[in-house]
N, CA and C of each residue as an Amber inpcrd file, in Angstrom:
protein
   606
   8.9840000 -15.2270000  -3.8100000   8.2910000 -13.9940000  -3.9820000
   9.1530000 -12.9250000  -4.7070000   8.5280000 -12.2320000  -5.5760000
   9.4210000 -11.2320000  -6.3070000   9.3690000  -9.9240000  -5.5850000
  10.6750000  -9.5240000  -5.0560000  10.7510000  -8.2730000  -4.3120000
  10.3310000  -7.0080000  -5.0230000  10.6120000  -7.0630000  -6.3640000
  10.2930000  -5.8970000  -7.2310000   8.6910000  -5.7090000  -7.2870000
   7.9390000  -6.7910000  -7.4290000   6.5190000  -6.6790000  -7.4010000
   6.0300000  -6.2230000  -6.0720000   6.4720000  -6.6790000  -4.9690000
   6.1950000  -6.2000000  -3.7040000   6.4830000  -4.6870000  -3.4390000
   7.6210000  -4.2720000  -3.9930000   7.8550000  -2.8800000  -3.8450000
   7.0290000  -2.0310000  -4.7340000   6.6540000  -2.6220000  -5.8810000
   5.6820000  -1.8420000  -6.7660000   4.3910000  -1.7490000  -6.0880000
   3.8550000  -2.7840000  -5.3650000   2.6590000  -2.6270000  -4.5480000
   2.7580000  -1.6240000  -3.5390000   3.9930000  -1.5610000  -2.8160000
   4.2400000  -0.6040000  -1.8130000   4.1730000   0.8860000  -2.4360000
   4.6750000   0.9720000  -3.5510000   4.6550000   2.3390000  -4.1800000
   3.3040000   2.7060000  -4.4940000   2.4520000   1.7980000  -5.0130000
   0.9700000   1.9530000  -5.4210000   0.2070000   2.4840000  -4.2380000
   0.5530000   1.7480000  -3.0370000  -0.2360000   2.0840000  -1.8260000
   0.1780000   3.5440000  -1.4250000   1.5290000   3.8650000  -1.4570000
   1.9820000   5.2100000  -1.0880000   1.3030000   6.2400000  -2.0320000
   1.3920000   6.0220000  -3.2390000   0.7460000   7.0580000  -4.1270000
  -0.7400000   7.2980000  -4.0960000  -1.3440000   6.0960000  -3.7880000
  -2.8580000   6.1270000  -3.6240000  -3.1490000   7.0040000  -2.2840000
  -2.3850000   6.7570000  -1.2870000  -2.5170000   7.6150000  -0.0010000
  -2.3010000   9.1330000  -0.2920000  -1.2240000   9.4100000  -1.0260000
  -0.9220000  10.7400000  -1.4660000  -1.9730000  11.3760000  -2.2390000
  -2.6260000  10.6650000  -3.1030000  -3.6560000  11.1420000  -3.9530000
  -4.8910000  11.4390000  -3.1110000  -5.1320000  10.5400000  -2.1580000
  -6.1760000  10.8430000  -1.1620000  -5.9490000  12.1930000  -0.3700000
  -4.6360000  12.3700000  -0.0350000  -4.2920000  13.6270000   0.6710000
  -4.4840000  14.7840000  -0.1320000  -4.2180000  14.7470000  -1.3620000
  -4.4060000  15.8680000  -2.2570000  -5.9100000  16.2520000  -2.2910000
  -6.7510000  15.1760000  -2.3800000  -8.1480000  15.3500000  -2.4010000
  -8.6070000  15.9880000  -1.0830000  -8.0320000  15.5270000   0.0840000
  -8.4160000  16.1260000   1.3280000  -8.0800000  17.6130000   1.5040000
  -6.9530000  17.9930000   0.8980000  -6.5290000  19.3150000   0.9320000
  -7.4970000  20.1950000   0.1780000  -8.0190000  19.7430000  -0.9580000
  -9.0420000  20.4510000  -1.7620000 -10.3680000  20.4810000  -1.0500000
 -10.7050000  19.4370000  -0.4410000 -12.0790000  19.4280000   0.2280000
 -11.8980000  18.7690000   1.6200000 -11.5300000  19.6680000   2.6210000
 -11.2750000  19.1650000   3.8820000 -12.5640000  18.4330000   4.4150000
 -12.2840000  17.3460000   5.1080000 -13.4780000  16.6140000   5.6810000
 -13.9940000  17.2190000   6.9140000 -15.3740000  17.3300000   6.9930000
 -16.0440000  17.9710000   8.0950000 -16.4360000  16.9420000   9.0750000
 -16.4700000  15.6720000   8.6550000 -16.9110000  14.6140000   9.4790000
 -15.8120000  13.5030000   9.5020000 -15.9590000  12.6790000  10.4600000
 -14.9710000  11.4480000  10.4790000 -15.6390000  10.3490000  11.1650000
 -15.0800000   9.2200000  11.0470000 -15.6360000   8.0120000  11.6670000
 -14.6960000   7.7020000  12.8260000 -15.2910000   6.9470000  13.7270000
 -14.5760000   6.6520000  15.1000000 -13.8120000   5.3000000  14.9480000
 -13.6060000   4.8040000  13.9000000 -12.9000000   3.4810000  13.8150000
 -13.7670000   2.2740000  13.7750000 -13.2630000   1.1960000  13.1890000
 -14.1190000   0.0230000  13.0420000 -14.2140000  -0.6560000  14.4340000
 -15.3220000  -1.4960000  14.4240000 -15.5120000  -2.2040000  15.6850000
 -14.4670000  -3.0750000  16.0540000 -13.6550000  -3.7520000  15.0870000
 -12.5630000  -4.5170000  15.4290000 -11.5000000  -3.7800000  16.0120000
 -11.2340000  -2.5040000  15.4920000 -10.1100000  -1.7110000  15.9690000
 -10.4760000  -1.2680000  17.4840000 -11.6930000  -0.9590000  17.6360000
 -12.1190000  -0.5180000  18.9690000 -11.9180000  -1.6280000  20.0600000
 -12.1880000  -2.8360000  19.6600000 -12.0290000  -3.9560000  20.5810000
 -10.5740000  -4.2000000  20.9430000  -9.6830000  -3.7920000  19.9190000
  -8.1680000  -3.9920000  20.2450000  -7.5550000  -2.8710000  20.8410000
  -8.2430000  -1.8350000  21.1340000  -7.7090000  -0.6180000  21.7790000
  -7.8510000  -0.7650000  23.3210000  -6.9390000  -0.1310000  24.0320000
  -7.0880000  -0.0340000  25.4390000  -6.9000000   1.4530000  25.8230000
  -7.5090000   1.8600000  26.8720000  -7.4250000   3.2010000  27.3710000
  -5.9400000   3.5660000  27.7250000  -5.4920000   4.6190000  27.2750000
  -4.2720000   5.2700000  27.6730000  -4.3020000   6.3340000  28.5590000
  -3.6310000   7.3390000  28.4110000  -3.5800000   8.5400000  29.2750000
  -4.9790000   9.1840000  29.2530000  -5.6340000   9.4050000  30.3450000
  -6.8980000  10.1050000  30.4130000  -6.7330000  11.5700000  29.8920000
  -5.6780000  12.1260000  30.3510000  -5.4690000  13.6010000  29.9860000
  -5.1970000  13.7520000  28.4900000  -4.4430000  12.9480000  27.9270000
  -4.1270000  13.1930000  26.5030000  -5.2130000  12.5040000  25.5200000
  -5.9110000  11.5520000  25.9730000  -6.8840000  10.8970000  25.2790000
  -6.2490000   9.8600000  24.3060000  -5.0030000   9.5690000  24.4180000
  -4.4130000   8.6370000  23.5910000  -4.7270000   7.1810000  23.7440000
  -4.6610000   6.3620000  22.8810000  -5.0810000   4.9130000  22.9750000
  -3.9490000   4.0290000  22.6080000  -3.8350000   2.8730000  23.2550000
  -2.7310000   1.8990000  22.8030000  -3.4980000   0.9000000  21.9640000
  -2.9140000   0.6610000  20.8490000  -3.4190000  -0.2600000  19.7790000
  -2.4720000  -1.4410000  19.6660000  -3.0230000  -2.6460000  19.6840000
  -2.2400000  -3.7290000  19.3760000  -2.8030000  -4.6770000  18.3120000
  -1.9540000  -5.1770000  17.4290000  -2.4300000  -5.9800000  16.2880000
  -1.5710000  -7.2930000  16.4880000  -2.1430000  -8.2320000  17.0830000
  -1.4560000  -9.5020000  17.3860000  -1.0390000 -10.2770000  16.1600000
  -1.8930000 -10.2300000  15.1570000  -1.5950000 -11.1360000  13.9620000
  -0.3170000 -10.6130000  13.2250000  -0.2270000  -9.3110000  13.0550000
   0.9780000  -8.7160000  12.2650000   2.0140000  -8.2470000  13.2900000
   1.8300000  -8.4390000  14.5660000   2.9450000  -8.3120000  15.4930000
   3.4360000  -6.8100000  15.6560000   2.4210000  -5.8270000  15.9390000
   2.7800000  -4.5060000  16.1940000   1.9140000  -3.9060000  17.1840000
   2.4960000  -2.8290000  17.7440000   1.6430000  -1.9480000  18.6120000
   2.0040000  -0.4850000  18.2480000   1.0100000   0.4080000  18.4840000
   1.1970000   1.8950000  18.5000000   0.3740000   2.6040000  19.2810000
   0.6160000   3.7820000  19.6050000  -0.1460000   4.7800000  20.3770000
  -0.8570000   5.7100000  19.5230000  -2.1870000   5.5880000  19.5400000
  -3.1150000   6.5000000  18.6840000  -3.1290000   7.8730000  19.3800000
  -2.8140000   8.9740000  18.7300000  -2.8710000  10.2060000  19.4260000
  -4.3300000  10.5400000  19.7620000  -4.5080000  11.4250000  20.8020000
  -5.8040000  11.7840000  21.1270000  -6.3700000  12.9120000  20.2390000
  -7.3100000  13.6530000  20.8070000  -7.8930000  14.7210000  20.0600000
  -8.6960000  14.2710000  18.8170000  -8.4170000  14.8860000  17.7160000
  -9.2310000  14.5930000  16.5160000  -8.6210000  13.5210000  15.6650000
  -7.7000000  12.7270000  16.1720000  -7.1880000  11.5790000  15.5190000
  -8.0550000  10.3320000  15.5470000  -8.3930000   9.8410000  14.3730000
  -9.2600000   8.6900000  14.3510000  -8.5520000   7.4860000  13.7270000
  -8.8230000   6.4030000  14.2150000  -8.1220000   5.0340000  13.7090000
  -9.1300000   4.2120000  13.0230000  -8.7920000   3.7330000  11.9060000
  -9.6940000   2.7670000  11.1740000  -8.8600000   1.6180000  10.8240000
  -9.3410000   0.4220000  11.0470000  -8.6830000  -0.7650000  10.5650000
  -9.1960000  -1.2990000   9.2130000  -8.2520000  -1.5300000   8.3030000
  -8.7190000  -1.8060000   6.8720000  -8.5440000  -3.2710000   6.5680000
  -7.6420000  -3.9360000   7.2610000  -7.3920000  -5.4470000   6.8400000
  -7.1780000  -5.6970000   5.4220000  -6.7060000  -4.6810000   4.6060000
  -6.2910000  -4.9490000   3.2760000  -5.0670000  -5.6830000   3.0660000
  -5.0430000  -6.5360000   2.1450000  -3.7360000  -7.3170000   1.8300000
  -3.6360000  -7.6180000   0.4050000  -2.4300000  -7.4550000  -0.2440000
  -2.2670000  -7.8000000  -1.6320000  -1.8350000  -9.2220000  -1.7320000
  -1.9540000  -9.7800000  -3.0820000  -1.5940000 -11.1140000  -3.2320000
  -0.1320000 -11.3230000  -2.8690000   0.7400000 -10.2550000  -3.0560000
   2.1140000 -10.3740000  -2.5780000   2.4530000 -10.3610000  -1.1400000
   1.3770000 -10.1000000  -0.2560000   1.5750000 -10.1980000   1.1440000
   1.7390000  -8.8620000   1.8380000   1.5400000  -7.6910000   1.0700000
   1.6300000  -6.4210000   1.7520000   0.3560000  -6.1360000   2.3640000
   0.4070000  -5.9770000   3.6360000  -0.8120000  -5.7290000   4.4420000
  -0.9720000  -4.1620000   4.8010000  -2.1710000  -3.6370000   4.8070000
  -2.4950000  -2.2270000   5.1590000  -3.4230000  -2.3790000   6.3240000
  -2.9490000  -2.6230000   7.4980000  -3.9010000  -2.8730000   8.5950000
  -4.6450000  -1.7250000   9.1670000  -3.9480000  -0.5220000   9.2940000
  -4.5590000   0.6510000   9.8630000  -4.2980000   1.8230000   9.0970000
  -5.2230000   2.8420000   9.2480000  -5.1360000   4.2320000   8.7250000
  -5.5590000   5.1300000   9.8170000  -4.7160000   6.1040000  10.1210000
  -5.0910000   7.0480000  11.0050000  -5.3320000   8.4920000  10.3870000
  -6.5130000   9.1620000  10.7350000  -6.8000000  10.2910000  10.0840000
  -7.0080000  11.4650000  11.0530000  -6.4750000  12.6470000  10.7590000
  -6.8370000  13.8490000  11.6120000  -7.9730000  14.5750000  11.0420000
  -9.0710000  14.6320000  11.7820000 -10.2960000  15.0580000  11.2750000
 -10.3690000  16.4340000  10.7790000  -9.6410000  17.3160000  11.5740000
  -9.7610000  18.7900000  11.2690000  -8.7670000  19.2480000  10.1990000
  -7.6420000  18.6170000  10.1020000  -6.5640000  19.1410000   9.0850000
  -6.6010000  18.3480000   7.8000000  -7.0630000  17.0390000   7.8530000
  -7.0230000  16.1620000   6.8100000  -5.7440000  15.3920000   6.6230000
  -4.9000000  15.4910000   7.6490000  -3.6180000  14.6270000   7.7560000
  -4.0740000  13.1300000   7.8910000  -3.1830000  12.3540000   7.4020000
  -3.4340000  10.8800000   7.5310000  -2.1090000  10.1250000   7.6680000
  -2.0470000   8.9660000   8.2950000  -0.9380000   8.0970000   8.4750000
  -1.3840000   6.7270000   8.0740000  -0.6240000   6.0720000   7.1540000
  -0.9940000   4.8290000   6.7110000   0.1670000   3.8480000   7.1520000
  -0.1540000   2.7100000   7.7780000   0.8620000   1.7450000   8.1790000
   0.6950000   0.5970000   7.2970000   1.7880000   0.1400000   6.6630000
   1.9270000  -1.0620000   5.8830000   2.9590000  -2.0160000   6.4750000
   2.5990000  -3.2620000   6.4160000   3.4420000  -4.2870000   6.9290000
   3.7510000  -5.2590000   5.7230000   5.0400000  -5.2920000   5.3680000
   5.4960000  -6.0600000   4.2240000   6.3650000  -7.2500000   4.5930000
   6.3440000  -8.2990000   3.8620000   7.3500000  -9.3520000   4.0710000
   8.7550000  -8.8010000   3.9750000   9.7610000  -9.3110000   4.7930000
  11.1820000  -8.7860000   4.7880000  11.8250000  -9.3800000   3.7070000
  11.4250000  -8.9670000   2.4970000  12.1120000  -9.4660000   1.2480000
  13.2250000  -8.5310000   0.9390000  13.3080000  -7.4070000   1.5270000
  14.4240000  -6.3930000   1.4740000  14.5790000  -5.7180000   2.8490000
  15.7410000  -5.1680000   3.0450000  16.0300000  -4.3740000   4.3010000
  15.2680000  -3.0670000   4.1720000  15.0070000  -2.4090000   5.4380000
  14.3600000  -1.1460000   5.4660000  14.9950000  -0.0260000   4.5710000
  16.3050000  -0.0330000   4.6320000  17.0780000   1.0180000   3.6860000
  16.7750000   0.6500000   2.2530000  16.7290000  -0.6650000   1.8330000
  16.4710000  -0.9830000   0.5230000  15.0400000  -0.5620000   0.1330000
  13.9930000  -0.8390000   0.9600000  12.6700000  -0.4310000   0.7370000
  12.6980000   1.0000000   0.5620000  13.2820000   1.8480000   1.4780000
  13.3070000   3.2580000   1.4570000  13.8890000   3.8850000   0.1200000
  14.9340000   3.3060000  -0.2710000  15.6370000   3.8620000  -1.4070000
  14.6960000   3.5810000  -2.8020000  14.1140000   2.3840000  -2.7590000
  13.2510000   2.1210000  -3.8670000  11.9890000   2.9630000  -3.8660000
  11.3780000   3.0990000  -2.7810000  10.2950000   4.0590000  -2.5890000
  10.6510000   5.5010000  -2.9480000  11.7290000   5.8520000  -2.6490000
  12.1600000   7.2900000  -2.9360000  12.3700000   7.3890000  -4.4190000
  13.0620000   6.4640000  -5.0620000  13.1340000   6.5120000  -6.5570000
  11.7430000   6.4950000  -7.1130000  10.8670000   5.6630000  -6.6120000
   9.5300000   5.5840000  -7.2040000   8.6840000   6.8060000  -7.1470000
   8.7620000   7.4590000  -5.9230000   8.0360000   8.6340000  -5.7750000
   8.6260000   9.7480000  -6.6400000   9.8890000   9.8810000  -6.7330000
  10.5500000  10.9230000  -7.5680000  10.1100000  10.8180000  -9.1440000
   9.7040000   9.5570000  -9.4580000   9.1970000   9.4000000 -10.7850000
   7.7890000   9.7820000 -11.0190000   7.0750000  10.1900000  -9.9660000
   5.7080000  10.5480000 -10.0670000   5.6410000  12.1030000 -10.2070000
   4.8020000  12.5550000 -11.1460000   4.6350000  13.9940000 -11.4110000
   4.2910000  14.8200000 -10.1050000   5.0810000  15.8370000  -9.9090000
   4.8310000  16.7460000  -8.7690000   5.4200000  16.3140000  -7.4300000
   6.1380000  15.2230000  -7.4080000   6.7530000  14.7900000  -6.1100000
   8.2700000  15.1300000  -6.0140000   8.6110000  15.7200000  -4.8190000
   9.9540000  15.9320000  -4.4940000  10.2460000  15.2990000  -3.2270000
  11.3620000  14.6970000  -3.1460000  11.7980000  13.8320000  -1.8190000
  13.2120000  14.1970000  -1.4520000  13.4030000  14.0870000  -0.1260000
  14.6930000  14.0430000   0.3450000  15.3820000  12.7330000   0.2210000
  16.6730000  12.5730000   0.5770000  17.3380000  11.2770000   0.6210000
  16.9130000  10.4290000   1.9200000  16.8080000   9.2150000   1.8560000
  16.6530000   8.4110000   3.0740000  17.7450000   8.6740000   4.1260000
  17.4790000   8.8000000   5.4200000  18.3670000   8.9830000   6.5060000
  18.1570000   8.0160000   7.6750000  19.1310000   7.6100000   8.3060000
  18.9160000   6.7690000   9.5010000  18.1480000   7.4940000  10.6010000
  17.3800000   6.7440000  11.3340000  16.5860000   7.3240000  12.4080000
  16.8800000   6.5850000  13.8130000  16.7520000   7.3270000  14.7990000
  17.1000000   6.7190000  16.1420000  16.0730000   5.6780000  16.6800000
  14.9470000   5.6150000  16.0150000  13.8950000   4.7770000  16.6300000
  14.2400000   3.1970000  16.6370000  15.0500000   2.8310000  15.7470000
  15.6400000   1.4820000  15.8840000  16.9280000   1.4390000  15.0580000
  17.6250000   0.2880000  15.1340000  19.0120000   0.1720000  14.5350000
  18.8450000   0.2260000  13.0370000  17.6810000  -0.1200000  12.5100000
  17.5370000  -0.2090000  11.0330000  16.5790000   0.8590000  10.4330000
  16.0500000   1.7240000  11.2220000  15.0160000   2.5240000  10.7450000
  15.6100000   3.7110000   9.9720000  14.9290000   4.0900000   8.8830000
  15.3730000   5.1290000   7.9130000  14.0130000   5.8000000   7.5390000
  14.2610000   7.1130000   7.1320000  13.0080000   7.8720000   6.7030000
  13.4300000   9.0160000   5.7500000  12.4790000   9.4820000   5.1180000
  12.6330000  10.6300000   4.1630000  11.4450000  11.4220000   4.2570000
  11.5450000  12.7870000   3.8350000  10.3640000  13.7420000   3.6640000
  10.1510000  13.9440000   2.1580000   8.9040000  14.3010000   1.8520000
   8.5570000  14.5560000   0.5420000   7.4600000  15.6900000   0.4090000
   7.3370000  16.1310000  -0.7750000   6.2470000  17.1960000  -1.0350000
   5.5350000  16.8890000  -2.3080000   4.2410000  17.1100000  -2.3320000
   3.4700000  17.0600000  -3.5430000   3.0050000  18.3700000  -3.8380000
   3.6150000  19.0330000  -4.9040000   3.3030000  20.3310000  -5.2900000
   3.4210000  21.2950000  -4.0780000   2.6010000  22.2410000  -4.0850000
   2.6440000  23.2040000  -2.9800000   1.7270000  23.0870000  -1.7910000
   0.9190000  22.0250000  -1.9720000  -0.1050000  21.9260000  -0.9960000
   0.0190000  20.7210000   0.0000000   0.8300000  19.7290000  -0.2440000
   0.8990000  18.5880000   0.5650000   2.4070000  18.3440000   0.9680000
   2.5890000  18.0470000   2.2450000   3.9340000  17.5710000   2.7920000
   3.7440000  16.1440000   3.3410000   4.8480000  15.4290000   3.3530000
   4.7110000  14.0800000   3.9400000   6.0100000  13.5460000   4.3490000
   5.9150000  12.3700000   4.9940000   7.0810000  11.6400000   5.5750000
   6.8590000  10.1890000   5.5010000   7.9360000   9.4390000   5.0680000
   7.9030000   8.0040000   5.0590000   9.0080000   7.5810000   5.9720000
   8.6750000   6.5500000   6.8130000   9.5460000   5.7590000   7.7080000
   9.4200000   4.3070000   7.4940000  10.5870000   3.6620000   7.4170000
  10.5890000   2.3090000   7.1560000  11.5220000   1.6130000   8.2670000
  11.0060000   0.6130000   8.9680000  11.6810000   0.0890000  10.1170000
  11.6190000  -1.4090000  10.1710000  12.4430000  -2.1430000  10.9070000
  12.3420000  -3.5290000  11.0320000  10.9960000  -3.8420000  11.9060000
  10.3400000  -4.8920000  11.5600000   9.1620000  -5.2230000  12.2200000
   9.1760000  -6.4770000  13.0020000   8.1460000  -7.1580000  13.1600000
   8.0600000  -8.4300000  13.8020000   8.8570000  -9.4700000  12.9160000
   9.2160000 -10.6120000  13.3990000  10.0580000 -11.5280000  12.6530000
   9.5060000 -11.7780000  11.2930000  10.3480000 -11.5360000  10.2170000
   9.9110000 -11.7580000   8.8530000   9.1030000 -10.6580000   8.2720000
   9.0760000  -9.4020000   8.9710000   8.2480000  -8.2820000   8.4450000
   9.0770000  -7.0890000   8.4770000   8.6490000  -6.0810000   7.7180000
   9.0540000  -4.7440000   7.6300000   7.8750000  -3.7420000   7.8140000
   8.0150000  -2.7250000   8.5910000   7.0090000  -1.7640000   8.7910000
   7.2710000  -0.5110000   7.8760000   6.3080000  -0.1570000   7.0510000
   6.4350000   1.0320000   6.1900000   5.2880000   2.0100000   6.6350000
   5.7240000   3.1730000   6.9950000   4.6710000   4.1550000   7.5330000
   4.7740000   5.3960000   6.6120000   3.6610000   5.8590000   6.1920000
   3.5030000   7.0320000   5.3290000   2.5650000   8.0930000   6.0680000
   2.9970000   9.3020000   6.0600000   2.1740000  10.3680000   6.6020000
   1.9800000  11.5050000   5.5450000   0.8990000  12.0560000   5.4240000
   0.6330000  13.2440000   4.4940000  -0.0950000  14.3040000   5.3630000
   0.1450000  15.6030000   5.1670000  -0.6890000  16.6430000   5.7310000
  -0.5820000  17.9260000   4.8780000  -1.5130000  18.7030000   4.9430000
  -1.5150000  20.0070000   4.2560000  -0.4490000  20.9010000   4.6720000
   0.1660000  21.7060000   3.7270000   1.1790000  22.5990000   4.2480000
   0.6730000  23.6370000   5.1890000  -0.6820000  23.9100000   5.1600000
  -1.3400000  24.7830000   6.0520000  -1.5540000  24.2800000   7.3790000
  -1.3420000  23.0550000   7.6340000  -1.6010000  22.3990000   9.0230000
  -0.7820000  23.0420000  10.0650000  -1.2930000  23.1240000  11.2610000
  -0.4590000  23.6490000  12.3540000   0.6370000  22.7710000  12.7120000
   1.6580000  23.2510000  13.4340000   2.8840000  22.5310000  13.7100000
   2.5580000  21.2660000  14.5150000   1.3880000  21.3080000  15.2910000
   1.0990000  20.1860000  16.1740000   0.8250000  18.9610000  15.3290000
   0.4690000  19.0770000  14.1170000   0.0970000  17.9930000  13.2230000
   1.4040000  17.1640000  12.9180000   2.3570000  17.7290000  12.2430000
   3.6040000  16.8670000  11.9420000   4.2970000  16.5260000  13.2810000
   4.1660000  17.2430000  14.3810000   4.6840000  16.7120000  15.6800000
   4.0470000  15.5190000  16.1290000   2.6750000  15.4080000  15.9100000
   1.8430000  14.2140000  16.3590000   2.2810000  13.1150000  15.4460000
   2.5420000  13.3620000  14.1330000   2.8810000  12.3730000  13.1840000
   4.2940000  11.7000000  13.7440000   5.1700000  12.5660000  13.9600000
   6.4850000  12.0280000  14.4740000   6.3390000  11.1260000  15.7600000
   5.5410000  11.5920000  16.6670000   5.2300000  10.8690000  17.8670000
   4.5410000   9.5310000  17.5520000   3.6140000   9.5240000  16.6840000
   3.0380000   8.2830000  16.1360000   3.9660000   7.3280000  15.5420000
   4.7380000   7.7560000  14.6770000   5.8390000   6.9640000  14.0320000
   6.6430000   6.3550000  15.1180000   7.1560000   7.0820000  16.1450000
   8.0170000   6.5510000  17.0910000   7.3500000   5.6210000  17.9950000
   5.9920000   5.7300000  18.1410000   5.3340000   4.6940000  19.0350000
   5.0890000   3.4100000  18.3970000   5.2920000   3.2380000  17.1150000
   5.1640000   1.9320000  16.3700000   6.2450000   0.9970000  16.8290000
   5.9740000  -0.1070000  17.3320000   6.9700000  -1.0900000  17.7140000
   6.5620000  -2.5210000  17.4080000   7.5140000  -3.4880000  17.0420000
   7.0440000  -4.8330000  17.0280000   6.8170000  -5.3710000  18.3610000
   5.8630000  -6.2670000  18.4350000   5.6190000  -6.9240000  19.7440000
   6.6870000  -7.7530000  20.1880000   6.9620000  -7.8890000  21.4700000
   7.9920000  -8.7960000  21.9840000   7.7910000 -10.2290000  21.5620000
   8.8840000 -10.8440000  21.2200000   8.7640000 -12.2400000  20.8090000
   8.7410000 -13.1790000  22.0740000   7.7440000 -13.9740000  22.1140000
   7.6510000 -14.7510000  23.3640000   8.7640000 -15.8310000  23.3320000
   9.4570000 -16.0660000  24.4950000  10.6100000 -17.0290000  24.5230000
  10.0940000 -18.4250000  24.2390000  10.9150000 -19.0920000  23.5770000
  10.5570000 -20.5130000  23.2040000  10.6810000 -21.4040000  24.5180000
   9.6880000 -22.1670000  24.6170000   9.5590000 -23.1180000  25.8210000
  10.4630000 -24.3460000  25.4920000  11.1330000 -24.6980000  26.5900000
  12.0370000 -25.9370000  26.3810000  11.4410000 -27.0150000  27.1330000
């Protein structure tokens, strides 16, 4: 597998999500969907007070906590020929914020993915990014912030995933969004974990 092609697909997915975010800023969505039937079957009730949900994707080996309130989860099951999967997209109905989770084959380390994505985004018109920095959520996790013009802010986090995979997470939100939105995004990023590997039977 060509790592450069896979990184190119990752960049395309990120830029596509950012383009959608710019559209959402111009025309905020008044309605939202409640998630696909498959996603609903894989969710389990979390805290009754917060309305959060625990989501598990066995095939790609990850779990996350969906924020409550106006956050909606949709399962896309998209996958490129290079093996880059986009299993779920979470959207905040009132602000237009969204979080895209991508699962890539581990053809590069998280820091290598993050550095390539940073360079790729900086080459796009209107994008400004910070440098990737280590994060405490895992030994290999790195992240960076970005802005698209004056209207959109965002964050990318890349971390080790299930065996043979890397998790790439992108969030975008309008600059006018309340502080609770980026706070919810950070909590969502921190909730993404690889599923425990079952011990081998002897």
